[in-house]
mmCIF file of C-alpha atoms in Angstrom:
data_model
loop_
_atom_site.group_PDB
_atom_site.id
_atom_site.type_symbol
_atom_site.label_atom_id
_atom_site.label_comp_id
_atom_site.label_asym_id
_atom_site.label_seq_id
_atom_site.Cartn_x
_atom_site.Cartn_y
_atom_site.Cartn_z
ATOM 1 C CA MET I 1 53.579 23.308 79.985
ATOM 2 C CA ALA I 2 57.137 23.711 78.886
ATOM 3 C CA ARG I 3 58.458 27.254 78.811
ATOM 4 C CA SER I 4 59.832 26.712 75.331
ATOM 5 C CA LEU I 5 56.444 27.067 73.686
ATOM 6 C CA ASP I 6 56.298 26.921 69.919
ATOM 7 C CA LYS I 7 56.883 30.484 68.700
ATOM 8 C CA SER I 8 57.288 29.698 65.038
ATOM 9 C CA VAL I 9 53.642 30.591 64.369
ATOM 10 C CA ARG I 10 53.035 34.288 63.910
ATOM 11 C CA PHE I 11 49.566 35.409 64.897
ATOM 12 C CA THR I 12 48.135 38.007 62.531
ATOM 13 C CA GLY I 13 45.859 40.673 63.960
ATOM 14 C CA PRO I 14 42.648 41.878 62.306
ATOM 15 C CA GLY I 15 44.060 45.320 61.463
ATOM 16 C CA GLY I 16 44.344 44.676 57.728
ATOM 17 C CA TYR I 17 40.809 43.339 57.470
ATOM 18 C CA ILE I 18 39.383 46.228 59.491
ATOM 19 C CA LEU I 19 41.208 48.645 57.187
ATOM 20 C CA ASN I 20 39.610 46.979 54.166
ATOM 21 C CA MET I 21 36.208 47.323 55.791
ATOM 22 C CA LEU I 22 36.735 51.008 56.549
ATOM 23 C CA VAL I 23 38.017 51.736 53.034
ATOM 24 C CA PHE I 24 35.037 49.989 51.454
ATOM 25 C CA THR I 25 32.613 51.813 53.747
ATOM 26 C CA GLY I 26 34.317 55.103 52.881
ATOM 27 C CA ILE I 27 33.939 54.430 49.159
ATOM 28 C CA VAL I 28 30.230 53.712 49.613
ATOM 29 C CA GLY I 29 29.877 56.889 51.660
ATOM 30 C CA ALA I 30 31.671 58.903 48.954
ATOM 31 C CA ILE I 31 29.275 57.576 46.316
ATOM 32 C CA ALA I 32 26.299 58.463 48.496
ATOM 33 C CA PHE I 33 27.726 61.967 49.061
ATOM 34 C CA TYR I 34 28.234 62.454 45.331
ATOM 35 C CA LEU I 35 24.571 61.550 44.688
ATOM 36 C CA SER I 36 23.318 63.922 47.399
ATOM 37 C CA PRO I 37 22.485 67.653 47.233
ATOM 38 C CA LEU I 38 25.615 68.389 49.327
ATOM 39 C CA SER I 39 28.056 67.342 46.587
ATOM 40 C CA PRO I 40 29.836 69.910 44.336
ATOM 41 C CA GLN I 41 27.370 68.855 41.655
ATOM 42 C CA PRO I 42 24.088 68.603 43.607
ATOM 43 C CA ASN I 43 22.030 65.576 42.742
ATOM 44 C CA PRO I 44 18.620 65.020 44.385
ATOM 45 C CA LEU I 45 18.441 61.329 43.391
ATOM 46 C CA LEU I 46 18.976 59.757 46.828
ATOM 47 C CA VAL I 47 16.871 62.360 48.641
ATOM 48 C CA GLU I 48 13.946 61.835 46.311
ATOM 49 C CA ALA I 49 14.300 58.068 46.573
ATOM 50 C CA PHE I 50 14.355 58.313 50.375
ATOM 51 C CA ASN I 51 11.314 60.590 50.477
ATOM 52 C CA ALA I 52 9.298 58.074 48.431
ATOM 53 C CA ASN I 53 8.830 56.079 51.660
ATOM 54 C CA PRO I 54 10.710 57.704 54.580
ATOM 55 C CA MET I 55 9.620 55.203 57.217
ATOM 56 C CA LEU I 56 10.653 52.006 55.405
ATOM 57 C CA ASN I 57 13.797 53.520 53.902
ATOM 58 C CA GLY I 58 14.772 54.971 57.279
ATOM 59 C CA LEU I 59 14.408 51.514 58.833
ATOM 60 C CA ILE I 60 16.611 50.034 56.102
ATOM 61 C CA LEU I 61 19.329 52.646 56.685
ATOM 62 C CA PHE I 62 19.178 52.089 60.452
ATOM 63 C CA ILE I 63 19.625 48.331 60.038
ATOM 64 C CA LEU I 64 22.468 49.020 57.608
ATOM 65 C CA LEU I 65 24.211 51.127 60.250
ATOM 66 C CA VAL I 66 23.720 48.392 62.855
ATOM 67 C CA GLY I 67 25.180 45.818 60.468
ATOM 68 C CA ILE I 68 28.263 47.947 59.769
ATOM 69 C CA VAL I 69 28.974 48.437 63.472
ATOM 70 C CA TYR I 70 28.353 44.754 64.244
ATOM 71 C CA ASN I 71 30.709 43.451 61.562
ATOM 72 C CA LEU I 72 33.427 45.882 62.614
ATOM 73 C CA ARG I 73 33.025 44.595 66.157
ATOM 74 C CA GLN I 74 33.183 40.964 64.966
ATOM 75 C CA ALA I 75 36.543 41.673 63.358
ATOM 76 C CA ALA I 76 37.777 43.690 66.337
ATOM 77 C CA VAL I 77 37.108 40.912 68.899
ATOM 78 C CA VAL I 78 39.963 38.955 67.340
ATOM 79 C CA SER I 79 42.516 41.528 68.500
ATOM 80 C CA PRO I 80 42.148 40.865 72.294
ATOM 81 C CA ALA I 81 42.372 37.117 71.647
ATOM 82 C CA VAL I 82 45.581 37.549 69.616
ATOM 83 C CA ASN I 83 47.078 39.800 72.300
ATOM 84 C CA TRP I 84 46.310 37.272 75.032
ATOM 85 C CA VAL I 85 47.917 34.398 73.130
ATOM 86 C CA ARG I 86 50.996 36.523 72.448
ATOM 87 C CA SER I 87 51.237 37.465 76.126
ATOM 88 C CA PHE I 88 50.896 33.821 77.123
ATOM 89 C CA ARG I 89 53.674 32.731 74.775
ATOM 90 C CA ASN I 90 56.034 35.553 75.779
ATOM 91 C CA SER I 91 55.339 35.421 79.521
ATOM 92 C CA VAL I 92 58.342 34.603 81.719
ATOM 93 C CA ASP I 93 56.325 34.603 84.929
ATOM 94 C CA PRO I 94 55.983 30.986 86.135
ATOM 95 C CA SER I 95 52.683 31.753 87.879
ATOM 96 C CA ARG I 96 51.229 33.586 84.869
ATOM 97 C CA THR I 97 49.775 36.237 87.186
ATOM 98 C CA ARG I 98 50.563 39.145 84.864
ATOM 99 C CA LEU I 99 48.501 37.875 81.976
ATOM 100 C CA PRO I 100 45.547 40.042 80.935
ATOM 101 C CA ARG I 101 42.031 38.827 81.388
ATOM 102 C CA PRO I 102 41.183 36.399 78.565
ATOM 103 C CA PRO I 103 38.417 37.579 76.195
ATOM 104 C CA GLY I 104 35.210 35.656 75.811
ATOM 105 C CA LEU I 105 36.218 34.178 72.455
ATOM 106 C CA ILE I 106 39.020 32.121 74.037
ATOM 107 C CA GLY I 107 37.815 31.950 77.641
ATOM 108 C CA ALA I 108 37.604 28.142 77.709
ATOM 109 C CA MET I 109 40.961 27.762 75.934
ATOM 110 C CA ALA I 110 42.664 30.097 78.422
ATOM 111 C CA ARG I 111 41.486 28.027 81.389
ATOM 112 C CA ILE I 112 42.673 24.795 79.766
ATOM 113 C CA LEU I 113 46.090 26.252 78.898
ATOM 114 C CA LEU I 114 46.623 27.668 82.383
ATOM 115 C CA ASP I 115 45.594 24.387 83.996
ATOM 116 C CA ALA I 116 47.937 22.396 81.748
ATOM 117 C CA ASP I 117 50.723 24.888 82.446
ATOM 118 C CA GLU I 118 50.380 24.339 86.202
ATOM 119 C CA ARG I 119 50.655 20.547 85.760
ATOM 120 C CA GLY I 120 53.775 20.971 83.643
ATOM 121 C CA GLY I 121 52.448 18.787 80.828
ATOM 122 C CA ARG I 122 51.577 19.257 77.179
ATOM 123 C CA LEU I 123 48.134 19.170 75.673
ATOM 124 C CA SER I 124 46.634 15.927 74.446
ATOM 125 C CA GLN I 125 45.151 15.560 70.987
ATOM 126 C CA GLU I 126 41.647 15.330 72.436
ATOM 127 C CA THR I 127 42.132 18.567 74.390
ATOM 128 C CA SER I 128 43.454 20.448 71.362
ATOM 129 C CA ARG I 129 40.537 19.283 69.257
ATOM 130 C CA ALA I 130 38.071 20.312 71.978
ATOM 131 C CA ILE I 131 39.631 23.794 72.092
ATOM 132 C CA LEU I 132 39.390 24.240 68.327
ATOM 133 C CA ASP I 133 35.814 22.965 68.233
ATOM 134 C CA SER I 134 34.790 25.366 71.001
ATOM 135 C CA ILE I 135 36.335 28.401 69.307
ATOM 136 C CA GLY I 136 34.961 27.403 65.895
ATOM 137 C CA GLN I 137 31.468 27.087 67.348
ATOM 138 C CA ARG I 138 31.691 30.528 68.961
ATOM 139 C CA ILE I 139 32.868 32.072 65.687
ATOM 140 C CA ASP I 140 29.957 30.505 63.794
ATOM 141 C CA GLU I 141 27.454 31.679 66.407
ATOM 142 C CA GLY I 142 28.783 35.236 66.174
ATOM 143 C CA ARG I 143 28.441 35.310 62.384
ATOM 144 C CA GLU I 144 24.836 34.135 62.382
ATOM 145 C CA PHE I 145 23.529 37.589 63.336
ATOM 146 C CA GLY I 146 25.539 39.198 60.524
ATOM 147 C CA ARG I 147 23.991 36.827 57.993
ATOM 148 C CA TYR I 148 20.559 37.591 59.429
ATOM 149 C CA ILE I 149 21.102 41.338 58.895
ATOM 150 C CA THR I 150 22.012 40.717 55.249
ATOM 151 C CA ASN I 151 18.880 38.653 54.688
ATOM 152 C CA LEU I 152 16.776 41.213 56.556
ATOM 153 C CA LEU I 153 17.903 44.015 54.255
ATOM 154 C CA VAL I 154 16.981 41.960 51.185
ATOM 155 C CA PHE I 155 13.618 41.154 52.753
ATOM 156 C CA LEU I 156 12.843 44.805 53.502
ATOM 157 C CA GLY I 157 13.794 45.757 49.944
ATOM 158 C CA LEU I 158 11.411 43.145 48.550
ATOM 159 C CA LEU I 159 8.744 44.190 51.039
ATOM 160 C CA GLY I 160 8.964 47.769 49.792
ATOM 161 C CA THR I 161 8.772 46.523 46.214
ATOM 162 C CA PHE I 162 5.537 44.625 46.750
ATOM 163 C CA TRP I 163 4.160 47.439 48.880
ATOM 164 C CA GLY I 164 4.800 49.940 46.084
ATOM 165 C CA LEU I 165 3.358 47.635 43.426
ATOM 166 C CA LEU I 166 0.228 47.172 45.504
ATOM 167 C CA GLN I 167 -0.155 50.938 45.773
ATOM 168 C CA THR I 168 0.372 51.248 42.020
ATOM 169 C CA VAL I 169 -2.304 48.675 41.208
ATOM 170 C CA ASP I 170 -4.824 50.348 43.515
ATOM 171 C CA ALA I 171 -4.058 53.775 42.066
ATOM 172 C CA VAL I 172 -4.348 52.575 38.469
ATOM 173 C CA ALA I 173 -7.685 50.969 39.277
ATOM 174 C CA ALA I 174 -8.867 54.239 40.784
ATOM 175 C CA VAL I 175 -7.753 56.166 37.689
ATOM 176 C CA ILE I 176 -9.597 53.802 35.343
ATOM 177 C CA SER I 177 -12.764 53.955 37.413
ATOM 178 C CA GLY I 178 -12.579 57.756 37.493
ATOM 179 C CA LEU I 179 -12.283 57.974 33.730
ATOM 180 C CA ALA I 180 -15.175 55.597 33.266
ATOM 181 C CA SER I 181 -17.430 57.655 35.527
ATOM 182 C CA ASN I 182 -16.616 60.855 33.603
ATOM 183 C CA GLY I 183 -16.918 59.387 30.106
ATOM 184 C CA SER I 184 -19.354 62.071 29.018
ATOM 185 C CA GLY I 185 -16.907 64.939 29.653
ATOM 186 C CA GLU I 186 -14.807 66.744 27.124
ATOM 187 C CA THR I 187 -11.542 65.233 25.880
ATOM 188 C CA THR I 188 -9.394 68.033 27.288
ATOM 189 C CA ASP I 189 -10.874 67.654 30.748
ATOM 190 C CA ALA I 190 -10.444 63.874 30.585
ATOM 191 C CA LEU I 191 -6.747 64.164 29.720
ATOM 192 C CA ALA I 192 -6.157 66.690 32.475
ATOM 193 C CA GLN I 193 -7.866 64.398 34.973
ATOM 194 C CA LEU I 194 -5.818 61.432 33.737
ATOM 195 C CA ILE I 195 -2.566 63.334 34.182
ATOM 196 C CA ASN I 196 -3.525 64.411 37.695
ATOM 197 C CA ASN I 197 -4.605 60.924 38.690
ATOM 198 C CA LEU I 198 -1.341 59.330 37.468
ATOM 199 C CA GLU I 199 0.516 60.945 40.354
ATOM 200 C CA ALA I 200 -0.600 58.238 42.785
ATOM 201 C CA PRO I 201 0.555 55.256 40.636
ATOM 202 C CA LEU I 202 3.910 56.923 40.046
ATOM 203 C CA SER I 203 4.270 57.481 43.787
ATOM 204 C CA GLY I 204 3.715 53.767 44.361
ATOM 205 C CA MET I 205 6.397 52.881 41.829
ATOM 206 C CA GLY I 206 8.754 55.255 43.607
ATOM 207 C CA THR I 207 8.179 53.394 46.864
ATOM 208 C CA ALA I 208 8.867 50.064 45.153
ATOM 209 C CA PHE I 209 12.095 51.055 43.439
ATOM 210 C CA SER I 210 13.518 53.165 46.273
ATOM 211 C CA SER I 211 13.079 50.386 48.842
ATOM 212 C CA SER I 212 14.708 47.890 46.484
ATOM 213 C CA LEU I 213 17.564 50.333 45.908
ATOM 214 C CA PHE I 214 18.341 50.850 49.591
ATOM 215 C CA GLY I 215 17.733 47.224 50.572
ATOM 216 C CA LEU I 216 19.909 45.610 47.902
ATOM 217 C CA ALA I 217 22.670 48.213 48.260
ATOM 218 C CA GLY I 218 22.675 47.693 52.028
ATOM 219 C CA SER I 219 22.878 43.912 51.647
ATOM 220 C CA LEU I 220 25.835 44.360 49.281
ATOM 221 C CA VAL I 221 27.683 46.468 51.850
ATOM 222 C CA ILE I 222 26.938 44.143 54.773
ATOM 223 C CA GLY I 223 27.856 41.091 52.703
ATOM 224 C CA PHE I 224 31.339 42.444 51.972
ATOM 225 C CA LEU I 225 31.886 43.421 55.607
ATOM 226 C CA ASP I 226 30.759 39.972 56.752
ATOM 227 C CA ILE I 227 33.292 38.360 54.410
ATOM 228 C CA GLN I 228 36.118 40.494 55.817
ATOM 229 C CA ALA I 229 35.110 39.790 59.420
ATOM 230 C CA GLY I 230 34.909 36.072 58.661
ATOM 231 C CA GLN I 231 38.366 36.098 57.074
ATOM 232 C CA ALA I 232 39.832 37.821 60.135
ATOM 233 C CA GLN I 233 38.320 35.206 62.450
ATOM 234 C CA ASN I 234 39.274 32.293 60.198
ATOM 235 C CA ARG I 235 42.877 33.561 60.025
ATOM 236 C CA PHE I 236 43.055 33.589 63.816
ATOM 237 C CA TYR I 237 41.550 30.094 63.908
ATOM 238 C CA SER I 238 44.150 28.802 61.437
ATOM 239 C CA ASP I 239 47.042 30.394 63.349
ATOM 240 C CA LEU I 240 45.716 28.969 66.596
ATOM 241 C CA GLU I 241 45.431 25.503 65.060
ATOM 242 C CA ASP I 242 49.039 25.658 63.854
ATOM 243 C CA TRP I 243 50.253 26.819 67.275
ATOM 244 C CA LEU I 244 48.330 24.173 69.204
ATOM 245 C CA SER I 245 49.737 21.474 66.934
ATOM 246 C CA GLY I 246 53.210 22.464 68.150
ATOM 247 C CA ILE I 247 52.338 22.065 71.837
ATOM 248 C CA THR I 248 50.220 18.924 71.501
ATOM 249 C CA GLU I 249 51.503 15.540 72.644
ATOM 250 C CA ILE I 250 51.703 13.133 69.696
ATOM 251 C CA GLY I 251 50.543 9.606 70.465
ATOM 252 C CA THR I 252 48.033 7.973 72.747
ATOM 253 C CA SER I 253 46.955 9.927 75.771
ATOM 254 C CA ARG I 254 48.201 8.767 79.193
ATOM 255 C CA PRO I 255 47.249 9.809 82.697
ATOM 256 C CA ALA I 256 48.872 13.014 83.839
ATOM 257 C CA GLY I 257 52.185 12.440 85.589
ATOM 258 C CA SER I 258 52.686 8.854 84.351
ATOM 259 C CA ALA I 259 55.739 9.719 82.237
ATOM 260 C CA ALA I 260 57.272 11.734 85.055
ATOM 261 C CA SER I 261 56.701 8.939 87.603
ATOM 262 C CA LEU I 262 58.325 6.326 85.328
ATOM 263 C CA ALA I 263 61.310 8.572 84.673
ATOM 264 C CA ALA I 264 61.732 9.157 88.406
ATOM 265 C CA ASN I 265 61.525 5.395 89.240
ATOM 266 C CA PRO I 266 63.728 3.328 86.882
ATOM 267 C CA ASP I 267 63.209 0.222 89.069
ATOM 268 C CA HIS I 268 59.539 0.274 88.095
ATOM 269 C CA VAL I 269 60.508 0.395 84.433
ATOM 270 C CA LEU I 270 62.865 -2.600 84.866
ATOM 271 C CA GLY I 271 60.208 -4.561 86.745
ATOM 272 C CA ALA I 272 57.627 -3.807 84.062
ATOM 273 C CA LEU I 273 59.999 -5.022 81.343
ATOM 274 C CA GLN I 274 60.687 -8.237 83.264
ATOM 275 C CA ASN I 275 56.970 -8.869 83.687
ATOM 276 C CA ILE I 276 56.465 -8.398 79.944
ATOM 277 C CA GLU I 277 59.301 -10.820 79.189
ATOM 278 C CA MET I 278 57.867 -13.468 81.541
ATOM 279 C CA ALA I 279 54.428 -13.058 79.991
ATOM 280 C CA LEU I 280 55.848 -13.565 76.508
ATOM 281 C CA ALA I 281 57.723 -16.695 77.668
ATOM 282 C CA ARG I 282 54.545 -18.156 79.166
ATOM 283 C CA LEU I 283 52.689 -17.348 75.985
ATOM 284 C CA ASN I 284 55.279 -19.179 73.882
ATOM 285 C CA GLU I 285 55.158 -22.210 76.199
ATOM 286 C CA ASN I 286 51.391 -22.347 76.035
ATOM 287 C CA GLN I 287 51.458 -22.119 72.240
ATOM 288 C CA ALA I 288 54.049 -24.949 71.996
ATOM 289 C CA GLU I 289 52.064 -27.156 74.346
ATOM 290 C CA SER I 290 48.868 -26.471 72.408
ATOM 291 C CA GLN I 291 50.531 -27.366 69.122
ATOM 292 C CA LYS I 292 51.908 -30.629 70.629
ATOM 293 C CA GLN I 293 48.506 -31.623 71.925
ATOM 294 C CA ALA I 294 46.949 -30.870 68.550
ATOM 295 C CA ALA I 295 49.541 -33.055 66.774
ATOM 296 C CA ASP I 296 48.954 -35.937 69.229
ATOM 297 C CA ASN I 297 45.218 -35.676 68.662
ATOM 298 C CA VAL I 298 45.692 -35.822 64.894
ATOM 299 C CA ARG I 299 47.912 -38.920 65.121
ATOM 300 C CA ARG I 300 45.402 -40.570 67.430
ATOM 301 C CA GLU I 301 42.560 -39.878 65.061
ATOM 302 C CA ILE I 302 44.518 -41.275 62.111
ATOM 303 C CA ARG I 303 45.354 -44.449 64.057
ATOM 304 C CA ASP I 304 41.739 -44.970 65.095
ATOM 305 C CA LEU I 305 40.572 -44.381 61.529
ATOM 306 C CA GLY I 306 43.015 -47.010 60.170
ATOM 307 C CA ARG I 307 41.936 -49.522 62.783
ATOM 308 C CA THR I 308 38.306 -48.958 61.924
ATOM 309 C CA LEU I 309 38.930 -49.447 58.228
ATOM 310 C CA ILE I 310 40.851 -52.730 58.819
ATOM 311 C CA GLU I 311 38.147 -54.166 61.079
ATOM 312 C CA GLY I 312 35.487 -53.387 58.438
ATOM 313 C CA ILE I 313 37.153 -55.532 55.671
ATOM 314 C CA PRO I 314 35.910 -59.240 55.453
ATOM 315 C CA ALA I 315 38.347 -62.092 56.426
ATOM 316 C CA ASP I 316 38.431 -63.604 52.877
ATOM 317 C CA GLU I 317 39.497 -60.324 51.379
ATOM 318 C CA GLN I 318 42.142 -59.942 54.074
ATOM 319 C CA LYS I 319 43.580 -63.434 53.131
ATOM 320 C CA ASP I 320 43.587 -62.568 49.428
ATOM 321 C CA ARG I 321 45.495 -59.391 50.184
#
């Protein structure tokens, strides 16, 4: 590959997108701190919501933490790929031995570029398209797990909702049956029993709403982080596409070394041109001969047709004419 690689494309690192992710996560953390008992104005809202169902809500928060770390990593994997491409473009070492180890995201592209660089040729359009398709497929595969985490958080929130509603229905049924069994008691005792028995239905509603709160809030956070990670990867993909277009051979692909061999042997070029000229001359001769034969055949057919028509007319009519 020519040393004068296209350097007009500026590869943008994922630093800005990672900063956006950290700022957004910090804002969410500040809101959670403000609603906790540790804030300057203590608020037990989140603690009480968490204690409504510690096991399910703890699982939701754990998955939320995993999703945050995963999306930050998805954005960060772009940085080694950008650094490798920059090192490849700026390298002055003909053997490319000082290049860092290519990351997994562009492993196949690195091997293709190094192989093309050793042959001293540019990339073909098919090779460039294969590189872009490979990297695009790896980016899509990496984002599938992030989308799954978002859907999992929504699912757990809905699961907690139905779980809490089921507990509420069972508790309300128990309260009604208890009142029916003690129908002969005094009114004051019945009201006191009703108030005590309502604790279980309210606990079930707390489970339903707290799980929905943590699940939907977690999906909102992971969704934003997934968007930022996707934008960082798509920006690298776009920059890479622009750069590869500058080092891709325009036109039909030819075997490697064909252009160099023709340039080094001008006699072969002259002989090829002479062969083409002779082939065109033979083609013109064949076309002229074919047209002449076709004209002779037409004249012959017309003459035979006239003779046939004359022979078919009776002798008396011929004399009259």
